[in-house]
CSV table of N, CA and C in Angstrom, one decimal:
chain,number,residue,atom,x,y,z
Q,1,UNK,N,0.8,-1.2,0.0
Q,1,UNK,CA,0.0,0.0,0.0
Q,1,UNK,C,0.8,1.3,0.0
Q,2,UNK,N,2.1,1.2,0.5
Q,2,UNK,CA,3.0,2.4,0.5
Q,2,UNK,C,3.3,2.8,-1.0
Q,3,UNK,N,3.4,1.8,-1.9
Q,3,UNK,CA,3.7,2.2,-3.2
Q,3,UNK,C,2.6,3.0,-3.9
Q,4,UNK,N,1.5,3.0,-3.3
Q,4,UNK,CA,0.4,3.8,-3.8
Q,4,UNK,C,0.7,5.3,-3.6
Q,5,UNK,N,1.5,5.7,-2.6
Q,5,UNK,CA,1.8,7.1,-2.3
Q,5,UNK,C,3.1,7.5,-3.0
Q,6,UNK,N,3.9,6.6,-3.5
Q,6,UNK,CA,5.2,6.9,-4.1
Q,6,UNK,C,4.9,7.2,-5.6
Q,7,UNK,N,5.4,8.4,-6.0
Q,7,UNK,CA,5.2,8.7,-7.5
Q,7,UNK,C,5.9,7.7,-8.4
Q,8,UNK,N,5.4,7.5,-9.6
Q,8,UNK,CA,6.0,6.6,-10.5
Q,8,UNK,C,7.1,7.2,-11.4
Q,9,UNK,N,7.0,8.5,-11.5
Q,9,UNK,CA,8.0,9.2,-12.4
Q,9,UNK,C,9.2,9.6,-11.6
Q,10,UNK,N,10.3,9.7,-12.3
Q,10,UNK,CA,11.6,10.1,-11.7
Q,10,UNK,C,11.5,11.5,-11.1
Q,11,UNK,N,10.9,12.4,-11.8
Q,11,UNK,CA,10.7,13.8,-11.3
Q,11,UNK,C,9.9,13.8,-10.0
Q,12,UNK,N,8.9,13.0,-10.0
Q,12,UNK,CA,8.0,12.9,-8.8
Q,12,UNK,C,8.8,12.3,-7.6
Q,13,UNK,N,9.6,11.3,-7.8
Q,13,UNK,CA,10.4,10.6,-6.8
Q,13,UNK,C,11.5,11.6,-6.3
Q,14,UNK,N,12.1,12.3,-7.2
Q,14,UNK,CA,13.2,13.3,-6.8
Q,14,UNK,C,12.6,14.4,-6.0
Q,15,UNK,N,11.4,14.9,-6.4
Q,15,UNK,CA,10.7,15.9,-5.7
Q,15,UNK,C,10.4,15.5,-4.3
Q,16,UNK,N,9.9,14.2,-4.1
Q,16,UNK,CA,9.6,13.7,-2.8
Q,16,UNK,C,10.8,13.6,-1.9
Q,17,UNK,N,11.9,13.1,-2.5
Q,17,UNK,CA,13.1,13.0,-1.7
Q,17,UNK,C,13.7,14.3,-1.3
Q,18,UNK,N,13.6,15.3,-2.2
Q,18,UNK,CA,14.1,16.6,-1.9
Q,18,UNK,C,13.2,17.3,-0.8
Q,19,UNK,N,11.9,17.1,-0.9
Q,19,UNK,CA,11.0,17.6,0.1
Q,19,UNK,C,11.2,17.0,1.4
Q,20,UNK,N,11.4,15.7,1.5
Q,20,UNK,CA,11.7,15.0,2.7
Q,20,UNK,C,13.0,15.5,3.3
Q,21,UNK,N,14.0,15.8,2.5
Q,21,UNK,CA,15.3,16.3,3.0
Q,21,UNK,C,15.2,17.7,3.5
Q,22,UNK,N,14.5,18.5,2.8
Q,22,UNK,CA,14.3,19.9,3.3
Q,22,UNK,C,13.5,19.9,4.6
Q,23,UNK,N,12.5,19.1,4.7
Q,23,UNK,CA,11.7,19.0,6.0
Q,23,UNK,C,12.6,18.5,7.1
Q,24,UNK,N,13.4,17.5,6.9
Q,24,UNK,CA,14.3,16.9,7.9
Q,24,UNK,C,15.3,18.0,8.4
Q,25,UNK,N,15.9,18.7,7.5
Q,25,UNK,CA,16.9,19.8,7.8
Q,25,UNK,C,16.2,20.9,8.6
Q,26,UNK,N,15.0,21.2,8.2
Q,26,UNK,CA,14.2,22.3,8.9
Q,26,UNK,C,13.9,21.9,10.3
Q,27,UNK,N,13.4,20.6,10.5
Q,27,UNK,CA,13.1,20.2,11.8
Q,27,UNK,C,14.4,20.1,12.7
Q,28,UNK,N,15.5,19.6,12.1
Q,28,UNK,CA,16.7,19.6,12.9
Q,28,UNK,C,17.2,21.0,13.3
Q,29,UNK,N,17.2,21.9,12.4
Q,29,UNK,CA,17.6,23.2,12.6
Q,29,UNK,C,16.7,23.9,13.7
Q,30,UNK,N,15.4,23.6,13.6
Q,30,UNK,CA,14.5,24.2,14.6
Q,30,UNK,C,14.7,23.6,16.0
Q,31,UNK,N,15.0,22.4,16.1
Q,31,UNK,CA,15.3,21.7,17.4
Q,31,UNK,C,16.6,22.3,18.0
Q,32,UNK,N,17.6,22.5,17.1
Q,32,UNK,CA,18.9,23.1,17.6
Q,32,UNK,C,18.7,24.5,18.1
Q,33,UNK,N,17.9,25.3,17.3
Q,33,UNK,CA,17.7,26.7,17.7
Q,33,UNK,C,16.9,26.7,19.0
Q,34,UNK,N,15.9,25.9,19.2
Q,34,UNK,CA,15.1,25.9,20.4
Q,34,UNK,C,15.9,25.5,21.6
Q,35,UNK,N,16.8,24.5,21.4
Q,35,UNK,CA,17.7,24.2,22.5
Q,35,UNK,C,18.6,25.3,22.9
Q,36,UNK,N,19.1,26.0,21.9
Q,36,UNK,CA,20.0,27.2,22.2
Q,36,UNK,C,19.3,28.3,22.9
Q,37,UNK,N,18.0,28.5,22.5
Q,37,UNK,CA,17.3,29.6,23.2
Q,37,UNK,C,17.0,29.2,24.6
Q,38,UNK,N,16.6,27.9,24.9
Q,38,UNK,CA,16.4,27.5,26.2
Q,38,UNK,C,17.6,27.7,27.1
Q,39,UNK,N,18.8,27.3,26.5
Q,39,UNK,CA,20.0,27.4,27.3
Q,39,UNK,C,20.4,28.9,27.6
Q,40,UNK,N,20.2,29.8,26.6
Q,40,UNK,CA,20.4,31.2,26.9
Q,40,UNK,C,19.5,31.8,27.9
Q,41,UNK,N,18.2,31.3,27.8
Q,41,UNK,CA,17.2,31.8,28.8
Q,41,UNK,C,17.6,31.4,30.2
Q,42,UNK,N,18.0,30.1,30.4
Q,42,UNK,CA,18.4,29.6,31.7
Q,42,UNK,C,19.6,30.4,32.2
Q,43,UNK,N,20.6,30.7,31.3
Q,43,UNK,CA,21.7,31.5,31.8
Q,43,UNK,C,21.3,32.9,32.2
Q,44,UNK,N,20.5,33.5,31.4
Q,44,UNK,CA,20.0,34.9,31.8
Q,44,UNK,C,19.2,34.9,33.1
Q,45,UNK,N,18.4,33.9,33.3
Q,45,UNK,CA,17.6,33.8,34.6
Q,45,UNK,C,18.6,33.6,35.8
Q,46,UNK,N,19.6,32.7,35.6
Q,46,UNK,CA,20.5,32.4,36.7
Q,46,UNK,C,21.3,33.7,37.0
Q,47,UNK,N,21.7,34.5,36.0
Q,47,UNK,CA,22.5,35.7,36.2
Q,47,UNK,C,21.7,36.7,36.9
Q,48,UNK,N,20.4,36.9,36.5
Q,48,UNK,CA,19.5,37.9,37.1
Q,48,UNK,C,19.3,37.5,38.6
Q,49,UNK,N,19.1,36.2,38.8
Q,49,UNK,CA,18.9,35.7,40.2
Q,49,UNK,C,20.1,36.0,41.1
Q,50,UNK,N,21.3,35.8,40.5
Q,50,UNK,CA,22.5,36.0,41.3
Q,50,UNK,C,22.6,37.5,41.6
Q,51,UNK,N,22.4,38.4,40.6
Q,51,UNK,CA,22.4,39.8,40.9
Q,51,UNK,C,21.4,40.3,41.9
Q,52,UNK,N,20.2,39.7,41.9
Q,52,UNK,CA,19.2,40.1,42.8
Q,52,UNK,C,19.6,39.6,44.2
Q,53,UNK,N,20.2,38.4,44.3
Q,53,UNK,CA,20.6,37.9,45.6
Q,53,UNK,C,21.8,38.7,46.2
Q,54,UNK,N,22.7,39.1,45.3
Q,54,UNK,CA,23.8,39.9,45.8
Q,54,UNK,C,23.3,41.3,46.3
Q,55,UNK,N,22.4,41.8,45.5
Q,55,UNK,CA,21.8,43.1,45.9
Q,55,UNK,C,21.0,43.1,47.2
Q,56,UNK,N,20.2,42.0,47.4
Q,56,UNK,CA,19.5,41.8,48.6
Q,56,UNK,C,20.5,41.6,49.8
Q,57,UNK,N,21.5,40.8,49.6
Q,57,UNK,CA,22.5,40.6,50.7
Q,57,UNK,C,23.2,41.9,51.0
Q,58,UNK,N,23.5,42.7,50.0
Q,58,UNK,CA,24.2,44.0,50.2
Q,58,UNK,C,23.3,44.9,51.1
Q,59,UNK,N,22.0,45.0,50.7
Q,59,UNK,CA,21.1,45.8,51.5
Q,59,UNK,C,21.0,45.3,52.9
Q,60,UNK,N,20.9,44.0,53.1
Q,60,UNK,CA,20.8,43.5,54.5
Q,60,UNK,C,22.1,43.8,55.3
Q,61,UNK,N,23.3,43.6,54.6
Q,61,UNK,CA,24.5,44.0,55.3
Q,61,UNK,C,24.5,45.4,55.7
Q,62,UNK,N,24.0,46.3,54.8
Q,62,UNK,CA,24.0,47.7,55.1
Q,62,UNK,C,23.1,48.0,56.3
Q,63,UNK,N,21.9,47.4,56.4
Q,63,UNK,CA,21.0,47.7,57.5
Q,63,UNK,C,21.6,47.1,58.8
Q,64,UNK,N,22.3,46.0,58.7
Q,64,UNK,CA,22.8,45.4,59.9
Q,64,UNK,C,24.0,46.2,60.4
Q,65,UNK,N,24.7,46.9,59.5
Q,65,UNK,CA,25.8,47.7,59.9
Q,65,UNK,C,25.4,49.0,60.6
Q,66,UNK,N,24.1,49.4,60.5
Q,66,UNK,CA,23.6,50.6,61.1
Q,66,UNK,C,23.4,50.4,62.6
Q,67,UNK,N,23.5,51.4,63.4
Q,67,UNK,CA,23.1,51.3,64.8
Q,67,UNK,C,21.6,51.1,64.8
Q,68,UNK,N,21.2,50.3,65.8
Q,68,UNK,CA,19.8,49.9,65.9
Q,68,UNK,C,18.8,51.1,65.9
Q,69,UNK,N,19.2,52.2,66.6
Q,69,UNK,CA,18.2,53.3,66.7
Q,69,UNK,C,18.1,54.1,65.4
Q,70,UNK,N,19.1,53.9,64.4
Q,70,UNK,CA,19.0,54.6,63.1
Q,70,UNK,C,18.3,53.8,62.0
Q,71,UNK,N,18.1,52.5,62.3
Q,71,UNK,CA,17.5,51.6,61.2
Q,71,UNK,C,16.1,52.1,60.8
Q,72,UNK,N,15.3,52.4,61.8
Q,72,UNK,CA,13.9,52.8,61.5
Q,72,UNK,C,13.9,54.1,60.7
Q,73,UNK,N,14.8,55.0,61.1
Q,73,UNK,CA,14.8,56.3,60.3
Q,73,UNK,C,15.3,56.1,58.9
Q,74,UNK,N,16.2,55.2,58.7
Q,74,UNK,CA,16.7,55.0,57.3
Q,74,UNK,C,15.6,54.3,56.5
Q,75,UNK,N,14.9,53.3,57.1
Q,75,UNK,CA,13.9,52.6,56.4
Q,75,UNK,C,12.8,53.6,56.0
Q,76,UNK,N,12.4,54.5,56.9
Q,76,UNK,CA,11.4,55.5,56.6
Q,76,UNK,C,11.8,56.4,55.5
Q,77,UNK,N,13.1,56.8,55.5
Q,77,UNK,CA,13.6,57.6,54.4
Q,77,UNK,C,13.6,56.9,53.0
Q,78,UNK,N,13.9,55.6,53.1
Q,78,UNK,CA,13.9,54.8,51.8
Q,78,UNK,C,12.4,54.8,51.3
Q,79,UNK,N,11.5,54.6,52.2
Q,79,UNK,CA,10.1,54.5,51.8
Q,79,UNK,C,9.6,55.8,51.1
Q,80,UNK,N,10.0,56.9,51.7
Q,80,UNK,CA,9.6,58.2,51.2
Q,80,UNK,C,10.3,58.6,50.0
Q,81,UNK,N,11.6,58.3,49.8
Q,81,UNK,CA,12.3,58.7,48.6
Q,81,UNK,C,12.4,57.7,47.6
Q,82,UNK,N,12.0,56.5,47.8
Q,82,UNK,CA,12.1,55.4,46.8
Q,82,UNK,C,13.5,55.0,46.6
Q,83,UNK,N,14.3,54.9,47.7
Q,83,UNK,CA,15.8,54.6,47.5
Q,83,UNK,C,16.1,53.1,47.5
Q,84,UNK,N,15.2,52.2,47.5
Q,84,UNK,CA,15.5,50.8,47.4
Q,84,UNK,C,14.4,50.1,46.6
Q,85,UNK,N,14.7,49.0,46.0
Q,85,UNK,CA,13.7,48.2,45.3
Q,85,UNK,C,13.2,47.1,46.2
Q,86,UNK,N,13.7,47.0,47.4
Q,86,UNK,CA,13.2,45.9,48.3
Q,86,UNK,C,12.3,46.5,49.3
Q,87,UNK,N,11.3,45.8,49.6
Q,87,UNK,CA,10.3,46.2,50.6
Q,87,UNK,C,10.9,46.1,52.0
Q,88,UNK,N,11.0,47.2,52.7
Q,88,UNK,CA,11.6,47.3,54.1
Q,88,UNK,C,10.4,47.5,55.1
Q,89,UNK,N,10.4,46.7,56.1
Q,89,UNK,CA,9.4,46.9,57.1
Q,89,UNK,C,10.0,46.6,58.5
Q,90,UNK,N,9.4,47.4,59.5
Q,90,UNK,CA,9.9,47.2,60.9
Q,90,UNK,C,9.0,46.1,61.5
Q,91,UNK,N,9.6,45.2,62.2
Q,91,UNK,CA,8.8,44.2,63.0
Q,91,UNK,C,9.4,44.0,64.3
Q,92,UNK,N,8.6,43.5,65.3
Q,92,UNK,CA,9.1,43.2,66.6
Q,92,UNK,C,9.7,41.8,66.7
Q,93,UNK,N,9.4,41.0,65.7
Q,93,UNK,CA,9.8,39.6,65.7
Q,93,UNK,C,11.2,39.4,65.2
Q,94,UNK,N,11.8,38.2,65.3
Q,94,UNK,CA,13.1,38.0,64.8
Q,94,UNK,C,13.2,38.0,63.2
């Protein structure tokens, strides 16, 4: 039954083989491109997370280096002036 779908002429068979080759190359190229994009996206996300972590740790070190009685004042100034991208809040808990 497969011979029913195969063309009988040389031109038809050549066209079918060329079409199959082009489709195979297209699918392979697309798979390679998608894998590359996923890899680059993972790298970018990892780098952004590292920068965010370093920035948060730096902010925490800064607040811990302040005297306890100045921390509330500095947090209030950050809230009013928009000086940090991290939410800062005073709590009584640890």
